[in-house]
PDB file of C-alpha atoms in Angstrom:
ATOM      1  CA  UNK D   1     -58.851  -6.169 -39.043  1.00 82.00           C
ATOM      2  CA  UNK D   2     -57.800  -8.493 -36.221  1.00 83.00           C
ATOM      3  CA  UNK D   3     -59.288  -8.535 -33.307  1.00 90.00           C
ATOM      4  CA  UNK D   4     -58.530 -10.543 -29.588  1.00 95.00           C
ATOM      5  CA  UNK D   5     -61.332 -11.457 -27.186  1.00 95.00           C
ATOM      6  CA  UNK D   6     -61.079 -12.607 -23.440  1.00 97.00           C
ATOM      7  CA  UNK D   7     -63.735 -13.696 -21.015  1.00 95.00           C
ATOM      8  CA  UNK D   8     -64.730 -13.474 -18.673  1.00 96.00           C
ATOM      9  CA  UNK D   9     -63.327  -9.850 -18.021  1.00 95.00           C
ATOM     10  CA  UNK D  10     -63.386 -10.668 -13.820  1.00 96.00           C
ATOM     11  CA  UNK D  11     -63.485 -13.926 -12.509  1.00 97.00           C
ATOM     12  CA  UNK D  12     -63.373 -14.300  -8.259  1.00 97.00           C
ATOM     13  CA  UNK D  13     -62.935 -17.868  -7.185  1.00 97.00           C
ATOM     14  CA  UNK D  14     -62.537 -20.436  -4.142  1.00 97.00           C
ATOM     15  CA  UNK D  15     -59.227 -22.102  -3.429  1.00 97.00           C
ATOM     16  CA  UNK D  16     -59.598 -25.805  -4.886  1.00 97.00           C
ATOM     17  CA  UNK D  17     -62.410 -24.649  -7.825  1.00 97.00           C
ATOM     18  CA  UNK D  18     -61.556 -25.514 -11.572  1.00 97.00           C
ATOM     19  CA  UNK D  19     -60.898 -22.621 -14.301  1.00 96.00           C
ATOM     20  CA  UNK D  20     -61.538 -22.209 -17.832  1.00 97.00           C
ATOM     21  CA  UNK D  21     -60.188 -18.287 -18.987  1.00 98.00           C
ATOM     22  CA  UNK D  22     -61.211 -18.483 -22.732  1.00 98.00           C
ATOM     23  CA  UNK D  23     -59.569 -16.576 -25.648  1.00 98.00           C
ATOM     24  CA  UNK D  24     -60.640 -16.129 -29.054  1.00 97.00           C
ATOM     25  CA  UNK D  25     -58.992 -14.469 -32.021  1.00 96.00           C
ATOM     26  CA  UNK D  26     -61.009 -13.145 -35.358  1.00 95.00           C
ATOM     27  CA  UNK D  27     -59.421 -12.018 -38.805  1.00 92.00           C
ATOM     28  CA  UNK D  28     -56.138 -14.069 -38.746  1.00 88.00           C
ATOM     29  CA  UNK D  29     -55.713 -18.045 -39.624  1.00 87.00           C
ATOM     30  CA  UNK D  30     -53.006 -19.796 -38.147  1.00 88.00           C
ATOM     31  CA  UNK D  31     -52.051 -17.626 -35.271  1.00 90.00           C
ATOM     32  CA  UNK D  32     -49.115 -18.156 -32.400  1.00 91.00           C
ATOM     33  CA  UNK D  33     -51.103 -17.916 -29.137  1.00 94.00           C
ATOM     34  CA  UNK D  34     -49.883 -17.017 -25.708  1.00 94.00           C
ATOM     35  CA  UNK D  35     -51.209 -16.945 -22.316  1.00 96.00           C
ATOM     36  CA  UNK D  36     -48.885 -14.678 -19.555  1.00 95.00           C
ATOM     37  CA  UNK D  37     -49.428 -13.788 -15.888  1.00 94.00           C
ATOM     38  CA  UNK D  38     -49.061 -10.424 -14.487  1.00 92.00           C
ATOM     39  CA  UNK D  39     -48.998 -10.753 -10.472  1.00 83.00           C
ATOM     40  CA  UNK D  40     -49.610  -7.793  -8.951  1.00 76.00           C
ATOM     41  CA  UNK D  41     -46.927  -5.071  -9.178  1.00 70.00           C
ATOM     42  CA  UNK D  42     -45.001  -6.992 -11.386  1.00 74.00           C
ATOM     43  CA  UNK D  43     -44.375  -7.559 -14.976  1.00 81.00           C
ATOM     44  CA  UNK D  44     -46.110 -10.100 -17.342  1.00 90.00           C
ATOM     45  CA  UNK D  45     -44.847 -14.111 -17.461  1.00 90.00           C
ATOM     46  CA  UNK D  46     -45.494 -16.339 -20.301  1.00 91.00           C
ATOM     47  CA  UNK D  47     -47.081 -18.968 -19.114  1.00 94.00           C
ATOM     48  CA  UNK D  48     -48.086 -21.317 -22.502  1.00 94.00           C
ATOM     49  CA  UNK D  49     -47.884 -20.543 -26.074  1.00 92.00           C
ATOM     50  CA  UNK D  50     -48.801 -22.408 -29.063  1.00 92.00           C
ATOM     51  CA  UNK D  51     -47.432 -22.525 -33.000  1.00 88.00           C
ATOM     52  CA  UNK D  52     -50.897 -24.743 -33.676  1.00 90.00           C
ATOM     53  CA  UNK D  53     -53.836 -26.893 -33.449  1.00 93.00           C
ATOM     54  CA  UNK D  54     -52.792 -29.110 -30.015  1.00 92.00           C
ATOM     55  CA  UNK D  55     -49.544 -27.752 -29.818  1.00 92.00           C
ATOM     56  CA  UNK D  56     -49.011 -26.609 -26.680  1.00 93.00           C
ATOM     57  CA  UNK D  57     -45.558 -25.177 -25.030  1.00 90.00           C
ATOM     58  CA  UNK D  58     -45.253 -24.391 -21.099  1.00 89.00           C
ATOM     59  CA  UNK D  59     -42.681 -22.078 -20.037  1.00 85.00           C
ATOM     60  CA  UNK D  60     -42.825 -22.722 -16.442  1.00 81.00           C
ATOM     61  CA  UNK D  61     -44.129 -25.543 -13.999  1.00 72.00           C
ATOM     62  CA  UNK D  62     -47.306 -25.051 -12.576  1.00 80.00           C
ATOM     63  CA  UNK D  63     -51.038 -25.463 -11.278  1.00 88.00           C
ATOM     64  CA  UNK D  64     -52.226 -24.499 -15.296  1.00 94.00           C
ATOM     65  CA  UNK D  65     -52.471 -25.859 -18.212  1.00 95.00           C
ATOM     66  CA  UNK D  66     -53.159 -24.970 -21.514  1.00 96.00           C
ATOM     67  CA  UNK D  67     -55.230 -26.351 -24.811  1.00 96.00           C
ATOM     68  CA  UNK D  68     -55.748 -25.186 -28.681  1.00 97.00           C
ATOM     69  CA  UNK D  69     -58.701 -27.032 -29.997  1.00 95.00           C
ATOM     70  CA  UNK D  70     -59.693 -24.708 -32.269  1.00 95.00           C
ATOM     71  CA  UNK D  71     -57.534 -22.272 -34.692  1.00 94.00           C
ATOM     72  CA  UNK D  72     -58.158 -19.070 -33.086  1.00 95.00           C
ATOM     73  CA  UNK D  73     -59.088 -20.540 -29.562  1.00 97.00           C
ATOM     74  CA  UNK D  74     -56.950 -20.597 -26.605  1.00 97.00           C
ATOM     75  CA  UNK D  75     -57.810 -21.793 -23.182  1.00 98.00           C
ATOM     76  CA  UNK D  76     -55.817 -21.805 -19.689  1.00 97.00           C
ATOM     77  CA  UNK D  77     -57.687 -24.117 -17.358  1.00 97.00           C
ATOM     78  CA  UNK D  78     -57.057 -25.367 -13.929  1.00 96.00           C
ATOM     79  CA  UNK D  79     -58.746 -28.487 -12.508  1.00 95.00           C
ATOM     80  CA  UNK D  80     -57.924 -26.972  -8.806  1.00 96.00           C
ATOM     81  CA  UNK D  81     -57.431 -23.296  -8.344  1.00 96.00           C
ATOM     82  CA  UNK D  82     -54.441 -22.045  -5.538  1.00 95.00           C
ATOM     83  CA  UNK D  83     -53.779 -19.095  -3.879  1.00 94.00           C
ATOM     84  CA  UNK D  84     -50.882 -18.213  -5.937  1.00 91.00           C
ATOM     85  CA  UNK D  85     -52.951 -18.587  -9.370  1.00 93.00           C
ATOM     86  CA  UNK D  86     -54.491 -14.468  -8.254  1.00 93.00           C
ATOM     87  CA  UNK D  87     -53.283 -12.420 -11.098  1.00 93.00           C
ATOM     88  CA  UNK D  88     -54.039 -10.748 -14.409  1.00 95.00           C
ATOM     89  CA  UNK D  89     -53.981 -13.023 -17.500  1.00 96.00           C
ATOM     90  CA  UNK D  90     -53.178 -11.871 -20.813  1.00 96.00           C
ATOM     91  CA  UNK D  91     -53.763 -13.806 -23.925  1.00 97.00           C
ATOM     92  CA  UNK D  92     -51.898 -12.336 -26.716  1.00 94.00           C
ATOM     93  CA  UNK D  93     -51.732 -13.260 -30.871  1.00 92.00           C
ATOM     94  CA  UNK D  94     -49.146 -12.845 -33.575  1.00 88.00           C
ATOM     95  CA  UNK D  95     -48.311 -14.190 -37.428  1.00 81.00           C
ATOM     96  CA  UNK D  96     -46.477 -17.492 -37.781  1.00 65.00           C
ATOM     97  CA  UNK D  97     -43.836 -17.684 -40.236  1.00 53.00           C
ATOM     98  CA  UNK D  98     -39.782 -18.147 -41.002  1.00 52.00           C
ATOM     99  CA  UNK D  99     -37.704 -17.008 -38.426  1.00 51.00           C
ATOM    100  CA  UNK D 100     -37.878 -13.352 -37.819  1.00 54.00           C
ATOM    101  CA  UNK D 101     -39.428 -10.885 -35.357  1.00 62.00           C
ATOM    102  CA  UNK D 102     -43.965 -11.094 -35.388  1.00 68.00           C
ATOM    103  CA  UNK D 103     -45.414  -8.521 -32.843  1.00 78.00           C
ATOM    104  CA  UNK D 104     -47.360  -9.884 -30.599  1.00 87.00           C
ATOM    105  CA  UNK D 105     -51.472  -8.099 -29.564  1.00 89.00           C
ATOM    106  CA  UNK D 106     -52.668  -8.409 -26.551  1.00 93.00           C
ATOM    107  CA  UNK D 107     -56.488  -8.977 -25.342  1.00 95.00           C
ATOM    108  CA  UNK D 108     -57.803  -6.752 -22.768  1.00 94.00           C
ATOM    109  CA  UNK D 109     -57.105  -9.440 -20.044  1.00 95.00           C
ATOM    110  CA  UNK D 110     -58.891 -11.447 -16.936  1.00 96.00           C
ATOM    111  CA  UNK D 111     -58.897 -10.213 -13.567  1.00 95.00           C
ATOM    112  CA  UNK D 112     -58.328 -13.505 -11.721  1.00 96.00           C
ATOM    113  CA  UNK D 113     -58.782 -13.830  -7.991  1.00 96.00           C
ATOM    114  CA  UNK D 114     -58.718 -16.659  -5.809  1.00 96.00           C
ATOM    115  CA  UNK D 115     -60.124 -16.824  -2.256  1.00 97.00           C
TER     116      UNK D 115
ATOM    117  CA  UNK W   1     -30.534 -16.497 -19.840  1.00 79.00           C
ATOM    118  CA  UNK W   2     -31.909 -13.195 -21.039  1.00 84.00           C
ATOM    119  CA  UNK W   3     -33.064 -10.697 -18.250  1.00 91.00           C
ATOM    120  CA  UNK W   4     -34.566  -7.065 -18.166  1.00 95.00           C
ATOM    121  CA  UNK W   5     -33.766  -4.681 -15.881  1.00 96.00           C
ATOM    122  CA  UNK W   6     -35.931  -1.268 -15.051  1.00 96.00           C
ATOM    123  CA  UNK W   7     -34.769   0.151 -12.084  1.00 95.00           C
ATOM    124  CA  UNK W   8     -37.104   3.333 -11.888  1.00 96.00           C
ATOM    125  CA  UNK W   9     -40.232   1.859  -9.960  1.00 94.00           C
ATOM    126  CA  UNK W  10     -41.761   5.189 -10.207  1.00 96.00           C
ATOM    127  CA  UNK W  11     -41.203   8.633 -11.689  1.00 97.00           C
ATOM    128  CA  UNK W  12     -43.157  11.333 -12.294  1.00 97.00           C
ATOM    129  CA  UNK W  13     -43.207  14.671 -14.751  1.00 98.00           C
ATOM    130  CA  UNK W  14     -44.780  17.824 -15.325  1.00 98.00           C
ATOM    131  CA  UNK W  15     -47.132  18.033 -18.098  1.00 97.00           C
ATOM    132  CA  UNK W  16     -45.201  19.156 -21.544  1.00 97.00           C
ATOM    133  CA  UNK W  17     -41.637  18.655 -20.021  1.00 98.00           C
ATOM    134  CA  UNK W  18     -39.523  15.208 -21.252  1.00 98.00           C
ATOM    135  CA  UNK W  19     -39.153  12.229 -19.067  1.00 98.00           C
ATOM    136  CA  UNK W  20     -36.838   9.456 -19.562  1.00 98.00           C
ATOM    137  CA  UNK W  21     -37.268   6.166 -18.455  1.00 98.00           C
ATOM    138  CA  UNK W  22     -34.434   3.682 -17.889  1.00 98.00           C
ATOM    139  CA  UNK W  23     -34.203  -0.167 -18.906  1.00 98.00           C
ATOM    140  CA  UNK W  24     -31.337  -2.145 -19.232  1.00 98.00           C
ATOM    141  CA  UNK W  25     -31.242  -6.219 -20.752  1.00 97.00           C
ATOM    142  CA  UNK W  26     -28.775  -8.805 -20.585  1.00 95.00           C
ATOM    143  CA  UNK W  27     -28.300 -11.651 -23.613  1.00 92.00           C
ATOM    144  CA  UNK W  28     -26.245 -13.400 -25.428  1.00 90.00           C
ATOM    145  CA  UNK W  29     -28.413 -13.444 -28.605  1.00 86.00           C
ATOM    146  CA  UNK W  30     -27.218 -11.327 -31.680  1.00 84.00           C
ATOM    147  CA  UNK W  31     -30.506 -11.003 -33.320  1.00 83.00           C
ATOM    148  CA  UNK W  32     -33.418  -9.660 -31.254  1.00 88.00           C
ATOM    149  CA  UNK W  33     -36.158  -6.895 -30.737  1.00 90.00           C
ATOM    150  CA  UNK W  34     -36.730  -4.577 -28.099  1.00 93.00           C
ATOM    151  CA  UNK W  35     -40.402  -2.930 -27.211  1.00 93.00           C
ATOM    152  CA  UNK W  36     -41.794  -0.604 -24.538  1.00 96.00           C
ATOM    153  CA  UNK W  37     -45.471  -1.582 -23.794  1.00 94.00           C
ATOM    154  CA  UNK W  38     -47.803   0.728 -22.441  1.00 96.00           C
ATOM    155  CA  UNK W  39     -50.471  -0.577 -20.006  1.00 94.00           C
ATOM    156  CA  UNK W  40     -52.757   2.502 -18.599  1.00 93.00           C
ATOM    157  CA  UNK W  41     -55.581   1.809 -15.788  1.00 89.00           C
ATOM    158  CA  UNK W  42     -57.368  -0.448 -18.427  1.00 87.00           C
ATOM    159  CA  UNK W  43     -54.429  -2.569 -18.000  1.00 88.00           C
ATOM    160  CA  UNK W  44     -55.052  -3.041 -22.057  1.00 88.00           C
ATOM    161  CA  UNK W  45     -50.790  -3.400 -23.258  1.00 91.00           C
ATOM    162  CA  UNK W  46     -50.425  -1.200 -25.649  1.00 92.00           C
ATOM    163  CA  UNK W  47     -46.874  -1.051 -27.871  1.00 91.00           C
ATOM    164  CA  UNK W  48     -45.527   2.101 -27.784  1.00 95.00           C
ATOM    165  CA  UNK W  49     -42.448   1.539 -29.791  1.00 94.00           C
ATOM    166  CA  UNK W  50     -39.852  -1.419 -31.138  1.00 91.00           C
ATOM    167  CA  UNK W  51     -36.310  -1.239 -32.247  1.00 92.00           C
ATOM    168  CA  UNK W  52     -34.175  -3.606 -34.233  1.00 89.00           C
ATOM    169  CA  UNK W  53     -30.999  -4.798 -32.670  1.00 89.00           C
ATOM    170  CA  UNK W  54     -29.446  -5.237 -36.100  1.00 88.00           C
ATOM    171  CA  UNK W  55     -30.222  -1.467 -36.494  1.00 88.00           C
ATOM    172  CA  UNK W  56     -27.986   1.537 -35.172  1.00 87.00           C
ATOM    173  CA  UNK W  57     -30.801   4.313 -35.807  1.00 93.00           C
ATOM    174  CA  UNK W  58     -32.801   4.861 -33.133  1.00 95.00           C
ATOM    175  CA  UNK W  59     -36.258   4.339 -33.416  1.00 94.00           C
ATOM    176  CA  UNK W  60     -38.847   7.259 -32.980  1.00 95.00           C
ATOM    177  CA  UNK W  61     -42.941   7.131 -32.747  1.00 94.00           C
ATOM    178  CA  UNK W  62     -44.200  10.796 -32.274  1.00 96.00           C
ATOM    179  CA  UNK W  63     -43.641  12.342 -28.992  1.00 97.00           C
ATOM    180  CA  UNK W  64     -41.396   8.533 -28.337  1.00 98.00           C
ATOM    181  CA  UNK W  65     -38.393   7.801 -28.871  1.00 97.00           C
ATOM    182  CA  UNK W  66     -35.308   5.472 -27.416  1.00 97.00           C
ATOM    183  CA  UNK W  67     -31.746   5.361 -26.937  1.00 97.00           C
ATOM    184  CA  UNK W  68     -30.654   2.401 -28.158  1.00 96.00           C
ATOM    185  CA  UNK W  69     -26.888   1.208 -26.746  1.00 96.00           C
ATOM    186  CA  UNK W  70     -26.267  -2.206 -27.913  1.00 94.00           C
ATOM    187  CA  UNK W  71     -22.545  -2.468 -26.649  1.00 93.00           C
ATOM    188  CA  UNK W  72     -24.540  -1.285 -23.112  1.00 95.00           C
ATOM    189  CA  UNK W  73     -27.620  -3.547 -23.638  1.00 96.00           C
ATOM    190  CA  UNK W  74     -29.040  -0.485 -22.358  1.00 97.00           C
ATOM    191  CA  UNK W  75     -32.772   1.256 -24.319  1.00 97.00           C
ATOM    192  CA  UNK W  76     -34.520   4.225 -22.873  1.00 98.00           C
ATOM    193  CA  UNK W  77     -36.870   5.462 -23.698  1.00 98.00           C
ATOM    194  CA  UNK W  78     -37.912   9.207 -24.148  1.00 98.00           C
ATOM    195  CA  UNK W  79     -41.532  10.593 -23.844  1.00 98.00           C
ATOM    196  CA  UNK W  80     -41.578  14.875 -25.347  1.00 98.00           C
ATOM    197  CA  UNK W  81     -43.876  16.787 -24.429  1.00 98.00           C
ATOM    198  CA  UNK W  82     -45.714  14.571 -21.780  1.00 98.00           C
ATOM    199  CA  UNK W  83     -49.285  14.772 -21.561  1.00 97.00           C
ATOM    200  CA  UNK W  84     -52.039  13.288 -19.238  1.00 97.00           C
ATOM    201  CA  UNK W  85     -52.617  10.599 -21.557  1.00 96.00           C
ATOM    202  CA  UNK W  86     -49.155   9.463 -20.863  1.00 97.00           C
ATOM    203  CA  UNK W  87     -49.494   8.613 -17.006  1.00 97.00           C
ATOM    204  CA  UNK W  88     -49.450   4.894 -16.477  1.00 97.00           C
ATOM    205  CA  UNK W  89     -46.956   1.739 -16.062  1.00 95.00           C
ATOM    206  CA  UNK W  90     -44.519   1.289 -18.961  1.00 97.00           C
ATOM    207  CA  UNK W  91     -43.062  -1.903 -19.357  1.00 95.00           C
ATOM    208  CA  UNK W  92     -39.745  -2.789 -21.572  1.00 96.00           C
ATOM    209  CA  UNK W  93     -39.819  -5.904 -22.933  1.00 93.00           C
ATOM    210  CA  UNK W  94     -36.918  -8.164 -25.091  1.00 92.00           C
ATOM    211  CA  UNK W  95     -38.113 -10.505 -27.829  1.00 87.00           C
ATOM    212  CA  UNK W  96     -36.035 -12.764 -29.612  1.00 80.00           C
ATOM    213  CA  UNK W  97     -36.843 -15.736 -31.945  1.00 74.00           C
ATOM    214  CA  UNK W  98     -37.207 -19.273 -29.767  1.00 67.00           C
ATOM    215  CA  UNK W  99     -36.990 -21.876 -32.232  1.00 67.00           C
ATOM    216  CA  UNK W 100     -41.036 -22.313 -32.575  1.00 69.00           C
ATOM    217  CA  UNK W 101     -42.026 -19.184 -31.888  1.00 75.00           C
ATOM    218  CA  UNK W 102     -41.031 -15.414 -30.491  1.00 77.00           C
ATOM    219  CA  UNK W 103     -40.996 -15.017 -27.049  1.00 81.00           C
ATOM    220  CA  UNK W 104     -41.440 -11.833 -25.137  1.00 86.00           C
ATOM    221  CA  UNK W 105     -39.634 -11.016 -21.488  1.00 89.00           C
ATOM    222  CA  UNK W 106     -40.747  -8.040 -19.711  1.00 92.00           C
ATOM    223  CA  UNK W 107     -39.319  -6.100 -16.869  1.00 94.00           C
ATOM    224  CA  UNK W 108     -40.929  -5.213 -13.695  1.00 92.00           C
ATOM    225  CA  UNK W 109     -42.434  -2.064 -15.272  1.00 95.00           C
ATOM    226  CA  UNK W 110     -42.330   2.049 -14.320  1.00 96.00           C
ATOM    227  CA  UNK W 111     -45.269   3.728 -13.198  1.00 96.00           C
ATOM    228  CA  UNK W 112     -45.285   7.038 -14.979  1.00 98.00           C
ATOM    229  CA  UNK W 113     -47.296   9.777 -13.224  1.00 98.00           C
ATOM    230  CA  UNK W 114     -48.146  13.023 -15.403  1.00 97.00           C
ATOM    231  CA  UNK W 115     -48.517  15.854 -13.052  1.00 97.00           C
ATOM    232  CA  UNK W 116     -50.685  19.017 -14.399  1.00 95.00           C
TER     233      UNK W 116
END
Protein backbone atom coordinates (compact mmCIF):
# COMPACT_ATOMS: atom_id res chain seq x y z
CA UNK A 1 0.00 0.00 0.00
CA UNK A 2 0.99 3.65 -0.44
CA UNK A 3 2.14 5.48 2.01
CA UNK A 4 3.13 9.64 2.43
CA UNK A 5 5.80 10.84 4.85
CA UNK A 6 6.54 14.49 6.09
CA UNK A 7 9.23 15.84 8.33
CA UNK A 8 9.83 17.30 10.34
CA UNK A 9 6.28 17.07 12.03
CA UNK A 10 7.01 20.85 13.89
CA UNK A 11 9.43 23.12 12.74
CA UNK A 12 9.73 26.85 14.80
CA UNK A 13 11.99 29.25 13.01
CA UNK A 14 13.62 32.90 12.93
CA UNK A 15 12.51 35.47 10.40
CA UNK A 16 15.38 35.47 7.61
CA UNK A 17 16.45 31.45 8.32
CA UNK A 18 16.38 28.99 5.24
CA UNK A 19 13.78 25.91 5.07
CA UNK A 20 13.85 22.55 3.75
CA UNK A 21 10.08 20.68 4.65
CA UNK A 22 10.84 17.21 3.06
CA UNK A 23 8.26 14.74 1.63
CA UNK A 24 8.61 11.30 0.64
CA UNK A 25 6.19 8.88 -0.97
CA UNK A 26 6.58 4.78 -0.85
CA UNK A 27 4.58 2.14 -3.01
CA UNK A 28 3.75 4.29 -6.12
CA UNK A 29 6.26 5.21 -9.21
CA UNK A 30 5.65 8.20 -11.02
CA UNK A 31 3.51 10.18 -8.71
CA UNK A 32 1.90 13.97 -9.16
CA UNK A 33 3.20 15.79 -6.05
CA UNK A 34 1.79 18.81 -4.34
CA UNK A 35 2.75 21.07 -1.65
CA UNK A 36 -0.42 23.48 -0.15
CA UNK A 37 -0.59 25.99 2.72
CA UNK A 38 -3.21 26.05 5.28
CA UNK A 39 -2.92 29.55 7.26
CA UNK A 40 -4.57 29.47 10.21
CA UNK A 41 -8.40 29.36 10.13
CA UNK A 42 -8.43 29.02 6.65
CA UNK A 43 -8.55 26.49 3.96
CA UNK A 44 -5.58 24.76 2.17
CA UNK A 45 -3.60 26.66 -1.02
CA UNK A 46 -1.63 24.86 -3.53
CA UNK A 47 1.39 26.18 -3.51
CA UNK A 48 3.68 23.82 -6.18
CA UNK A 49 2.90 20.63 -7.81
CA UNK A 50 4.80 18.46 -10.03
CA UNK A 51 3.83 15.78 -13.07
CA UNK A 52 7.82 14.62 -12.73
CA UNK A 53 11.42 14.41 -12.16
CA UNK A 54 12.35 18.53 -12.20
CA UNK A 55 9.11 19.51 -13.18
CA UNK A 56 8.00 21.92 -11.09
CA UNK A 57 4.61 24.17 -11.35
CA UNK A 58 3.93 27.28 -8.89
CA UNK A 59 0.50 28.36 -8.44
CA UNK A 60 1.15 31.54 -6.76
CA UNK A 61 4.14 34.09 -6.32
CA UNK A 62 6.04 33.80 -3.38
CA UNK A 63 8.98 33.51 -0.73
CA UNK A 64 9.03 29.32 -1.67
CA UNK A 65 10.10 27.29 -3.95
CA UNK A 66 9.86 23.93 -4.83
CA UNK A 67 12.22 20.85 -6.26
CA UNK A 68 11.65 16.97 -7.40
CA UNK A 69 15.01 15.36 -7.49
CA UNK A 70 13.99 12.19 -6.78
CA UNK A 71 10.68 10.15 -7.93
CA UNK A 72 8.87 10.04 -4.78
CA UNK A 73 10.66 13.15 -3.17
CA UNK A 74 9.27 16.51 -2.82
CA UNK A 75 10.81 19.46 -1.14
CA UNK A 76 9.51 23.19 -0.39
CA UNK A 77 12.53 25.23 0.62
CA UNK A 78 13.06 28.81 1.40
CA UNK A 79 16.51 30.46 1.32
CA UNK A 80 14.94 33.32 3.78
CA UNK A 81 11.99 32.54 5.93
CA UNK A 82 9.07 35.64 6.46
CA UNK A 83 6.54 36.20 8.74
CA UNK A 84 3.83 35.33 6.43
CA UNK A 85 5.46 31.77 5.53
CA UNK A 86 3.63 30.54 9.49
CA UNK A 87 1.25 27.90 8.43
CA UNK A 88 0.51 24.21 8.04
CA UNK A 89 2.01 22.50 4.95
CA UNK A 90 0.55 19.64 3.34
CA UNK A 91 2.26 17.52 0.82
CA UNK A 92 -0.16 15.41 -0.94
CA UNK A 93 0.28 12.36 -3.88
CA UNK A 94 -1.90 11.00 -6.64
CA UNK A 95 -1.61 8.63 -10.05
CA UNK A 96 -0.55 10.31 -13.28
CA UNK A 97 -2.32 9.41 -16.29
CA UNK A 98 -4.85 10.60 -19.37
CA UNK A 99 -7.05 13.17 -18.49
CA UNK A 100 -9.53 12.25 -15.88
CA UNK A 101 -10.14 12.75 -12.15
CA UNK A 102 -6.82 10.95 -9.63
CA UNK A 103 -7.58 11.53 -5.85
CA UNK A 104 -5.18 13.11 -4.28
CA UNK A 105 -3.56 11.63 -0.24
CA UNK A 106 -2.42 13.77 1.94
CA UNK A 107 0.69 13.43 4.50
CA UNK A 108 0.08 14.22 8.01
CA UNK A 109 1.58 17.77 7.51
CA UNK A 110 4.34 20.38 9.08
CA UNK A 111 3.55 22.73 11.67
CA UNK A 112 5.54 25.72 10.40
CA UNK A 113 6.18 28.77 12.53
CA UNK A 114 8.21 31.67 12.02
CA UNK A 115 9.40 34.12 14.70
CA UNK B 1 -11.98 31.41 -12.14
CA UNK B 2 -13.40 28.62 -10.03
CA UNK B 3 -14.31 29.55 -6.33
CA UNK B 4 -15.85 27.65 -3.25
CA UNK B 5 -18.05 29.00 -1.04
CA UNK B 6 -18.95 27.54 2.71
CA UNK B 7 -20.70 29.96 4.51
CA UNK B 8 -21.34 27.99 7.87
CA UNK B 9 -18.05 28.87 9.89
CA UNK B 10 -19.36 26.80 12.63
CA UNK B 11 -22.24 24.51 13.53
CA UNK B 12 -22.82 22.21 15.95
CA UNK B 13 -25.23 18.90 16.60
CA UNK B 14 -26.39 16.61 19.08
CA UNK B 15 -24.96 13.26 19.05
CA UNK B 16 -27.20 10.75 16.69
CA UNK B 17 -29.30 13.67 15.14
CA UNK B 18 -28.35 14.78 11.18
CA UNK B 19 -26.43 17.86 10.40
CA UNK B 20 -26.08 19.42 7.12
CA UNK B 21 -23.41 21.39 6.03
CA UNK B 22 -23.60 23.95 3.21
CA UNK B 23 -21.04 24.62 0.22
CA UNK B 24 -21.65 26.26 -2.81
CA UNK B 25 -18.84 26.54 -6.12
CA UNK B 26 -18.72 28.65 -9.01
CA UNK B 27 -17.10 27.37 -12.65
CA UNK B 28 -17.33 27.35 -15.89
CA UNK B 29 -15.86 23.83 -16.40
CA UNK B 30 -18.28 20.97 -17.54
CA UNK B 31 -16.25 18.14 -16.32
CA UNK B 32 -15.12 18.17 -12.68
CA UNK B 33 -15.16 16.46 -9.15
CA UNK B 34 -16.35 17.56 -5.98
CA UNK B 35 -14.94 16.19 -2.36
CA UNK B 36 -15.55 16.99 1.31
CA UNK B 37 -12.26 16.47 3.29
CA UNK B 38 -12.25 15.79 6.78
CA UNK B 39 -9.39 17.22 8.91
CA UNK B 40 -9.95 16.31 12.85
CA UNK B 41 -7.41 17.76 15.64
CA UNK B 42 -4.61 15.67 13.90
CA UNK B 43 -5.15 18.02 11.15
CA UNK B 44 -4.47 14.55 9.00
CA UNK B 45 -7.23 15.42 5.62
CA UNK B 46 -9.11 12.76 5.40
CA UNK B 47 -11.76 12.30 2.18
CA UNK B 48 -14.95 11.75 3.31
CA UNK B 49 -16.76 11.55 0.07
CA UNK B 50 -16.50 12.58 -3.95
CA UNK B 51 -19.13 13.04 -6.53
CA UNK B 52 -18.99 13.13 -10.28
CA UNK B 53 -20.32 16.17 -11.99
CA UNK B 54 -21.18 14.11 -15.05
CA UNK B 55 -23.33 12.06 -12.58
CA UNK B 56 -27.01 12.96 -11.38
CA UNK B 57 -27.04 10.25 -8.43
CA UNK B 58 -25.96 11.46 -5.46
CA UNK B 59 -23.18 10.01 -3.90
CA UNK B 60 -23.44 8.23 -0.40
CA UNK B 61 -20.47 6.80 2.05
CA UNK B 62 -22.20 5.32 5.22
CA UNK B 63 -23.61 7.71 7.62
CA UNK B 64 -22.45 10.59 4.41
CA UNK B 65 -24.04 11.64 1.92
CA UNK B 66 -24.50 14.98 -0.47
CA UNK B 67 -26.91 16.87 -2.36
CA UNK B 68 -25.59 17.40 -5.43
CA UNK B 69 -27.34 20.56 -7.57
CA UNK B 70 -25.36 21.11 -10.60
CA UNK B 71 -27.75 23.78 -12.24
CA UNK B 72 -27.11 25.47 -8.42
CA UNK B 73 -23.35 24.62 -8.25
CA UNK B 74 -24.51 23.97 -4.89
CA UNK B 75 -23.19 20.16 -2.75
CA UNK B 76 -24.05 19.55 0.83
CA UNK B 77 -23.31 17.45 2.49
CA UNK B 78 -25.26 15.25 5.07
CA UNK B 79 -23.71 13.52 8.19
CA UNK B 80 -26.77 10.65 9.93
CA UNK B 81 -26.51 9.77 12.92
CA UNK B 82 -23.57 12.05 14.14
CA UNK B 83 -21.21 10.70 16.47
CA UNK B 84 -18.17 12.07 18.48
CA UNK B 85 -15.90 10.90 15.95
CA UNK B 86 -17.50 13.31 13.63
CA UNK B 87 -16.56 16.70 15.45
CA UNK B 88 -13.92 18.54 13.50
CA UNK B 89 -13.41 21.08 10.40
CA UNK B 90 -14.86 19.82 7.10
CA UNK B 91 -13.61 21.27 4.14
CA UNK B 92 -15.36 21.11 0.45
CA UNK B 93 -13.12 21.10 -2.11
CA UNK B 94 -13.59 21.33 -6.34
CA UNK B 95 -11.15 19.43 -8.54
CA UNK B 96 -11.03 19.63 -12.08
CA UNK B 97 -8.40 18.46 -14.66
CA UNK B 98 -5.57 21.44 -15.35
CA UNK B 99 -3.93 20.44 -18.38
CA UNK B 100 -0.79 18.66 -16.46
CA UNK B 101 -2.31 17.67 -13.64
CA UNK B 102 -5.67 17.84 -11.22
CA UNK B 103 -5.89 20.58 -9.10
CA UNK B 104 -7.80 20.81 -5.90
CA UNK B 105 -9.56 24.28 -4.46
CA UNK B 106 -10.86 24.20 -1.06
CA UNK B 107 -13.18 26.44 0.82
CA UNK B 108 -12.60 28.10 4.04
CA UNK B 109 -13.84 25.00 5.93
CA UNK B 110 -16.82 24.31 8.83
CA UNK B 111 -15.93 23.42 12.17
CA UNK B 112 -18.33 20.70 13.16
CA UNK B 113 -18.83 20.32 16.94
CA UNK B 114 -20.61 16.95 18.16
CA UNK B 115 -22.31 17.71 21.35
CA UNK B 116 -23.08 14.52 23.76
Amino acid sequence: SQTIHQWPATLVQPVGSPLSLECTVEGTSNPNLYWYRQAAGRGLQLLFYSVGIGQISSEVPQNLSASRPQDRQFILSSKKLLLSDSGFYLCAWSEIGQAGYYEQYFGPGTRLTVT
Amino acid sequence: AQTVTQSQPEMSVQEAETVTLSCTYDTSESDYYLFWYKQPPSRQMILVIRQEAYKQQNATENRFSVNFQKAAKSFSLKISDSQLGDAAMYFCAYSWYGGATNKLIFGTGTLLAVQP
